[in-house]
Amino acid sequence: MPNLLFRCLSHSATACFFVLLTACADAPAQSLATAPNVPAAIQPPPQTTTAPVETLSFDEWRTLLRSDAIAAGIDPALFDRAFAGVVPNPKVLAADSSQPEFTRPVWEYLDGAVSSTRIARGRTLITQERANLTRIEQRYGVNAETLVAIWGLESNFGSNIGNHNVVRSLATLAYEGRRQAFWRSQLLAVLQILQHGDIAPESLVGSWAGAMGQTQFMPTTYNEHAVDFDGDGKRDLWNSSTDALASAAHYLQSSGWQQGQPWGFEVRLPNGFDYALADPDNRLPLSQWEALGIRPVNSSTNAAAEASATLLLPAGHKGPAFLVLSNFRSILRYNNSTSYALAIGLLSDALRGGSGIQASWPRGDRQLGRSERIELQELLTVNGFDPGPADGIIGANTRKAIRSLQLQLNQPADGYPTEDLLKQLRGR
């Protein structure tokens, strides 16, 4: 699911008015440690929001929203049609506030994301959609395998686009959820989509958080990047796989996708390698990584020596290693989770006949639960390190703090949180 970007570069003067109404509530990129089974795009980070207006009933709140929407150019009859029978959905509020204690390890996530069934189905669809995919690549420069991989992970190739009433879901979140200004911007964007005539209100379904269509676009992302590629006059991401795939390609192109460049590749590290170099901020030309003794597992990487790459250790020094390039970062713009981006890359490789990961995952290692990750961050702070807020998210600051601790302990400084590391901190 694309990250929630609500830019002021809209398609019309009406859209600019929406920006003024909603204070252009952008959602910055999240930590790369976002749980792989919970799309980062629907979890914008904490931000300053307006306090809940507890004195307003939902009907009163809707009346105020109606006035704002009409002032912004939304047809009154369309607004009333879209909100007919809409009341807050408690299940949406529960989903918004839920924070699971445990998430799947990256290897378990990849087992499902890059399954043999999904690979076989994706290859079949590439053959069936070859003409459209070729046209899309010619227009946007994004290869068929990457687009079909996104299609497969976002909606199981269009078979699971969600069944929530999007207007109801977003109205619930905008009325009484967290980050109300943010969700209000999405709700107003949905009304703009309806005003455009891309879909009827009765057919507007999606995820609990308002992600829509076969490529799960949020409304503000839809308004900026959805395209009518099949030429029927509508940007239909629900029923037109052509529009959905082309819209995903348009999004990636806008995110800096480099045609002909790989997303990355698996590598082998030399003995005695300095794992502290596996820092997301440490980007080096491939030629410099080669000079450090890093070698690709497969000889054909199809990447220029001057291409900038980052070393990725998704399971620490015990697991596989990857050099990831700018196209990996473009995928992160779609969903800011390294596990997701890695799944897209590996699935796209598999669709073109790749052999998969050669190194082994540390499947015997236990993942820290959320409360343990919070404890780890608190203990890092107590011991003089700076992991940032104790929120259970292992982001860049926490990983830097872990690396500093690991260097003190003469351990591989891979920045990876483990149960053993937490036990050592408890004993300090």
XYZ file of C-alpha atoms in Angstrom:
428
model
C 0.000 0.000 0.000
C 1.473 3.334 -0.993
C 2.582 5.666 1.756
C 0.011 8.299 2.582
C 1.239 11.325 0.684
C -1.152 14.271 0.497
C 0.749 16.816 -1.472
C -0.425 20.208 -2.622
C 0.313 19.203 -6.220
C -3.289 18.275 -6.963
C -5.160 17.971 -10.209
C -7.502 20.946 -9.815
C -8.293 24.109 -7.894
C -10.858 22.129 -5.929
C -8.134 19.790 -4.713
C -6.095 22.775 -3.523
C -9.087 23.905 -1.490
C -9.111 20.478 0.142
C -5.526 21.072 1.172
C -6.519 24.284 2.927
C -9.373 22.539 4.679
C -7.266 19.722 6.016
C -3.966 21.499 6.687
C -2.204 19.216 4.210
C -1.755 16.416 6.758
C 1.198 14.532 5.318
C 2.399 11.264 6.829
C 6.212 11.106 7.012
C 8.045 7.883 6.322
C 8.045 5.388 9.146
C 10.741 3.316 10.720
C 12.105 0.565 8.518
C 11.242 -1.859 11.298
C 7.500 -1.636 10.677
C 5.894 -5.028 11.212
C 5.737 -6.778 7.812
C 2.153 -7.960 8.249
C 0.871 -4.478 9.105
C 1.331 -2.075 6.162
C 3.247 0.994 7.187
C 1.143 3.145 4.937
C -1.842 2.909 7.243
C 0.148 3.696 10.365
C 1.264 7.337 10.130
C 3.536 8.288 13.022
C 2.357 10.374 15.958
C 1.710 13.967 15.012
C 0.047 17.029 16.428
C -3.706 16.760 15.872
C -6.782 18.588 16.965
C -8.324 17.368 20.186
C -11.516 15.260 19.869
C -14.600 17.428 19.794
C -16.473 15.474 22.417
C -19.395 17.909 22.564
C -20.394 17.184 18.968
C -22.556 14.235 18.082
C -21.725 12.346 14.917
C -24.686 13.975 13.147
C -23.472 17.436 14.157
C -19.925 16.622 13.057
C -21.201 15.316 9.704
C -23.199 18.524 9.187
C -20.055 20.621 9.615
C -18.143 18.324 7.269
C -20.940 18.635 4.713
C -20.649 22.422 4.753
C -16.894 22.255 4.225
C -17.216 19.692 1.436
C -19.873 21.715 -0.395
C -17.732 24.835 -0.092
C -14.928 22.853 -1.706
C -17.091 21.961 -4.686
C -18.646 18.639 -3.698
C -22.196 18.241 -4.942
C -24.626 18.247 -1.973
C -26.632 15.356 -3.382
C -23.460 13.314 -3.829
C -22.408 13.991 -0.234
C -25.818 12.888 1.047
C -25.706 9.766 -1.103
C -22.213 8.873 0.108
C -23.211 9.332 3.772
C -26.604 7.644 3.556
C -26.901 5.336 6.567
C -23.279 5.955 7.639
C -22.606 5.643 11.375
C -19.315 5.076 13.228
C -17.908 1.550 12.968
C -16.509 0.296 16.308
C -14.539 -2.451 14.530
C -12.567 0.200 12.667
C -11.691 1.966 15.917
C -10.550 -1.337 17.407
C -8.323 -1.994 14.397
C -6.861 1.518 14.564
C -5.917 1.209 18.219
C -4.667 -2.382 18.182
C -0.958 -2.952 18.729
C -0.137 -6.661 18.543
C 2.379 -7.943 21.075
C 4.062 -10.271 18.591
C 4.764 -9.991 14.876
C 6.018 -12.633 12.494
C 9.772 -12.954 11.901
C 10.862 -11.786 8.481
C 11.459 -15.346 7.276
C 7.925 -16.414 8.158
C 6.534 -13.386 6.365
C 8.603 -14.162 3.271
C 7.535 -17.818 3.339
C 3.967 -16.673 2.750
C 4.665 -13.671 0.545
C 6.921 -15.550 -1.871
C 5.081 -18.887 -1.814
C 5.161 -21.339 -4.701
C 1.428 -20.807 -5.211
C 1.822 -17.043 -5.555
C 4.804 -17.459 -7.888
C 2.858 -19.839 -10.156
C -0.200 -17.586 -10.238
C 1.931 -14.521 -10.922
C 3.688 -16.159 -13.853
C 0.338 -17.122 -15.362
C -0.946 -13.574 -15.039
C 2.205 -12.103 -16.568
C 1.527 -14.232 -19.642
C -2.146 -13.256 -19.728
C -1.471 -9.541 -19.202
C 1.675 -9.370 -21.325
C 0.350 -6.812 -23.826
C -0.865 -4.401 -21.136
C 2.244 -4.867 -19.019
C 4.459 -4.121 -22.010
C 2.543 -0.902 -22.701
C 2.786 0.083 -19.039
C 6.538 -0.515 -18.954
C 6.995 1.529 -22.125
C 5.075 4.403 -20.525
C 6.403 4.334 -16.944
C 9.614 2.295 -17.084
C 8.614 -0.258 -14.415
C 9.037 -3.934 -15.244
C 6.159 -6.415 -15.313
C 7.516 -8.647 -12.556
C 7.665 -5.860 -9.980
C 4.132 -4.690 -10.794
C 2.704 -8.204 -10.603
C 4.533 -8.762 -7.312
C 2.851 -5.652 -5.861
C -0.476 -6.823 -7.272
C -0.009 -10.188 -5.588
C 0.964 -8.866 -2.166
C -1.534 -6.007 -2.007
C -4.702 -7.868 -3.012
C -3.773 -11.429 -3.993
C -3.992 -10.383 -7.646
C -7.258 -8.519 -7.190
C -9.145 -11.228 -5.318
C -9.033 -9.480 -1.929
C -9.641 -5.740 -2.176
C -11.481 -5.422 1.147
C -15.183 -5.168 1.949
C -15.382 -2.137 4.239
C -17.461 0.884 3.280
C -14.629 3.357 2.767
C -16.703 6.438 3.583
C -17.882 4.823 6.825
C -14.390 3.728 7.818
C -12.785 7.108 7.199
C -15.697 8.982 8.778
C -15.266 6.845 11.896
C -11.567 7.594 12.099
C -11.982 11.284 11.308
C -14.708 11.656 13.957
C -13.257 9.781 16.923
C -10.076 7.963 15.971
C -6.467 8.967 16.493
C -4.951 11.588 14.126
C -8.344 12.979 13.186
C -6.995 15.697 10.879
C -5.091 13.079 8.911
C -8.132 10.855 8.429
C -10.289 13.863 7.590
C -7.946 14.632 4.689
C -8.470 11.087 3.418
C -12.247 11.372 3.746
C -12.343 14.631 1.798
C -10.143 13.042 -0.864
C -12.640 10.167 -1.161
C -15.432 12.665 -1.827
C -13.268 14.162 -4.540
C -12.862 10.710 -6.117
C -16.630 10.253 -6.087
C -17.089 13.726 -7.546
C -14.733 12.761 -10.365
C -17.052 9.873 -11.211
C -14.520 7.051 -11.027
C -16.842 4.895 -8.910
C -20.306 5.020 -7.345
C -20.585 5.508 -3.568
C -22.300 2.144 -3.178
C -19.324 0.362 -4.752
C -16.626 2.197 -2.806
C -15.083 -0.578 -0.687
C -11.628 -1.121 0.703
C -9.660 -1.944 3.824
C -10.658 -0.818 7.315
C -8.307 2.151 6.886
C -9.585 3.186 3.466
C -6.999 1.566 1.186
C -8.694 0.911 -2.133
C -8.521 -1.227 -5.218
C -6.307 -3.991 -6.499
C -3.163 -2.056 -5.568
C -4.570 -0.647 -2.296
C -4.184 3.091 -2.808
C -5.158 5.507 -0.076
C -7.480 8.311 -1.294
C -4.884 11.107 -1.396
C -2.442 8.825 -3.200
C -5.238 7.808 -5.571
C -5.966 11.439 -6.465
C -2.340 12.068 -7.307
C -1.258 8.822 -8.959
C -4.252 6.805 -10.198
C -4.505 6.753 -14.012
C -7.053 5.695 -16.611
C -4.841 3.422 -18.686
C -7.540 1.338 -20.353
C -9.158 4.456 -21.828
C -12.696 4.011 -20.533
C -12.790 7.455 -18.931
C -12.478 6.227 -15.335
C -9.556 5.563 -13.016
C -10.933 2.241 -11.854
C -8.572 0.458 -9.470
C -11.328 -1.900 -8.303
C -12.377 -3.562 -11.551
C -9.624 -2.758 -14.043
C -6.352 -4.578 -13.489
C -4.881 -2.451 -16.275
C -5.658 0.785 -14.429
C -4.444 -0.702 -11.129
C -1.105 -1.896 -12.518
C -0.494 1.316 -14.451
C -1.298 3.382 -11.354
C 1.222 1.401 -9.319
C 3.788 1.977 -12.072
C 3.012 5.701 -12.069
C 3.531 5.796 -8.314
C 6.885 3.999 -8.521
C 8.011 6.225 -11.379
C 7.183 9.276 -9.269
C 9.141 7.692 -6.421
C 12.337 7.617 -8.463
C 12.203 4.176 -10.082
C 15.218 3.526 -12.314
C 14.379 1.486 -15.405
C 16.706 -1.451 -16.013
C 18.218 -1.332 -12.529
C 17.635 -4.200 -10.066
C 16.111 -3.635 -6.640
C 19.132 -5.355 -5.100
C 20.698 -8.791 -4.751
C 21.935 -11.276 -2.174
C 25.615 -11.057 -1.263
C 28.276 -12.918 0.700
C 30.305 -11.062 3.306
C 34.003 -11.697 3.938
C 35.330 -13.035 7.213
C 35.867 -10.325 9.797
C 33.462 -7.947 8.077
C 32.490 -4.776 9.977
C 28.741 -5.250 10.437
C 28.379 -1.655 11.606
C 28.518 -0.736 7.911
C 25.009 -2.174 7.567
C 23.447 1.200 8.306
C 20.563 2.553 6.169
C 22.351 5.905 6.018
C 25.547 4.313 4.714
C 25.214 4.382 0.934
C 28.263 3.460 -1.110
C 28.873 2.733 -4.796
C 28.819 -0.968 -5.607
C 32.492 -0.690 -6.508
C 33.323 0.322 -2.919
C 31.306 -2.553 -1.462
C 33.237 -4.864 -3.775
C 36.500 -3.366 -2.525
C 35.392 -4.286 1.011
C 35.212 -7.925 -0.057
C 31.455 -8.242 -0.631
C 30.508 -10.515 -3.515
C 27.116 -11.235 -5.130
C 25.743 -14.721 -4.658
C 24.843 -14.797 -8.361
C 27.267 -13.382 -10.883
C 24.670 -11.570 -13.038
C 23.589 -8.539 -11.002
C 22.892 -6.190 -13.955
C 23.863 -3.124 -11.934
C 26.378 -0.396 -12.702
C 29.494 -0.216 -10.528
C 28.730 3.391 -9.613
C 25.177 2.615 -8.459
C 24.590 3.595 -4.829
C 23.697 0.705 -2.503
C 23.005 -0.004 1.156
C 23.839 -3.207 2.997
C 20.717 -4.840 4.435
C 20.837 -7.506 7.172
C 17.133 -8.201 7.825
C 17.898 -10.856 10.463
C 21.228 -9.590 11.711
C 24.606 -11.157 11.053
C 23.188 -14.678 11.361
C 20.932 -14.338 8.326
C 21.187 -13.485 4.621
C 22.745 -10.221 3.464
C 21.631 -8.007 0.591
C 22.884 -4.943 -1.216
C 19.810 -2.837 -2.032
C 19.725 -0.036 -4.584
C 17.525 2.969 -5.305
C 14.635 0.866 -6.619
C 14.404 -0.793 -3.211
C 13.944 2.676 -1.745
C 11.219 3.342 -4.326
C 9.376 0.246 -3.106
C 9.733 1.560 0.454
C 7.827 4.642 -0.689
C 4.980 2.280 -1.538
C 5.081 0.574 1.859
C 7.752 1.638 4.319
C 8.647 -1.813 5.608
C 11.918 -3.499 4.735
C 10.209 -6.880 4.925
C 7.585 -5.756 2.400
C 10.153 -4.256 0.043
C 12.291 -7.387 0.318
C 9.248 -9.542 -0.443
C 8.463 -7.493 -3.561
C 12.046 -7.778 -4.743
C 12.315 -11.520 -4.113
C 8.902 -12.251 -5.606
C 9.748 -10.257 -8.725
C 12.988 -12.250 -9.033
C 11.082 -15.507 -8.631
C 8.580 -14.484 -11.311
C 11.443 -14.148 -13.778
C 12.920 -17.517 -12.753
C 15.269 -16.602 -9.899
C 16.492 -19.317 -7.548
C 15.615 -17.580 -4.276
C 17.691 -16.847 -1.189
C 20.761 -19.069 -0.800
C 21.752 -18.304 2.806
C 19.807 -19.693 5.757
C 17.603 -17.763 8.165
C 18.143 -18.087 11.939
C 14.795 -19.808 12.338
C 15.636 -20.975 15.841
C 15.901 -17.428 17.184
C 12.937 -16.033 19.098
C 11.669 -12.598 18.137
C 11.236 -9.997 20.855
C 7.651 -9.070 21.650
C 6.507 -5.460 21.685
C 6.803 -5.130 25.471
C 10.313 -6.589 25.312
C 11.318 -4.138 22.578
C 10.049 -1.274 24.743
C 12.035 -2.660 27.690
C 15.124 -2.914 25.476
C 14.793 0.730 24.499
C 14.273 1.807 28.104
C 17.355 -0.121 29.229
C 19.421 1.330 26.392
C 18.487 4.801 27.606
C 19.314 3.951 31.231
C 22.726 2.706 30.125
C 23.617 5.937 28.361
C 22.603 5.155 24.798
C 20.061 7.119 22.760
C 17.487 4.830 21.109
C 14.826 7.526 20.890
C 11.361 7.109 22.421
C 10.502 3.732 23.959
C 7.749 2.884 21.470
C 8.630 -0.701 20.574
C 9.643 0.278 17.035
C 13.194 -0.727 16.166
C 14.038 2.210 13.946
C 17.280 3.820 12.858
C 18.039 5.444 16.237
C 17.412 2.240 18.168
C 19.608 0.260 15.794
C 22.419 2.787 16.199
C 22.102 2.498 19.969
C 22.188 -1.309 19.722
C 25.299 -1.135 17.541
C 27.031 1.055 20.113
C 26.199 -1.467 22.826
C 27.350 -4.379 20.685
C 30.682 -2.657 20.063
C 31.150 -2.277 23.826
C 30.411 -5.981 24.227
C 32.776 -6.951 21.381
C 29.850 -8.482 19.477
C 29.019 -8.171 15.753
C 27.578 -4.650 15.538
C 24.654 -5.468 13.264
C 22.095 -3.396 15.194
C 19.768 -6.368 15.474
C 17.727 -6.798 18.702
C 17.942 -10.265 20.229
C 16.799 -12.010 23.376
C 20.420 -12.486 24.464
C 21.116 -8.779 24.103
C 18.074 -7.919 26.213
C 19.227 -10.363 28.920
C 22.677 -8.760 28.965
C 21.127 -5.334 29.363
C 18.995 -6.557 32.249
C 22.128 -7.687 34.029
C 24.107 -4.454 33.654
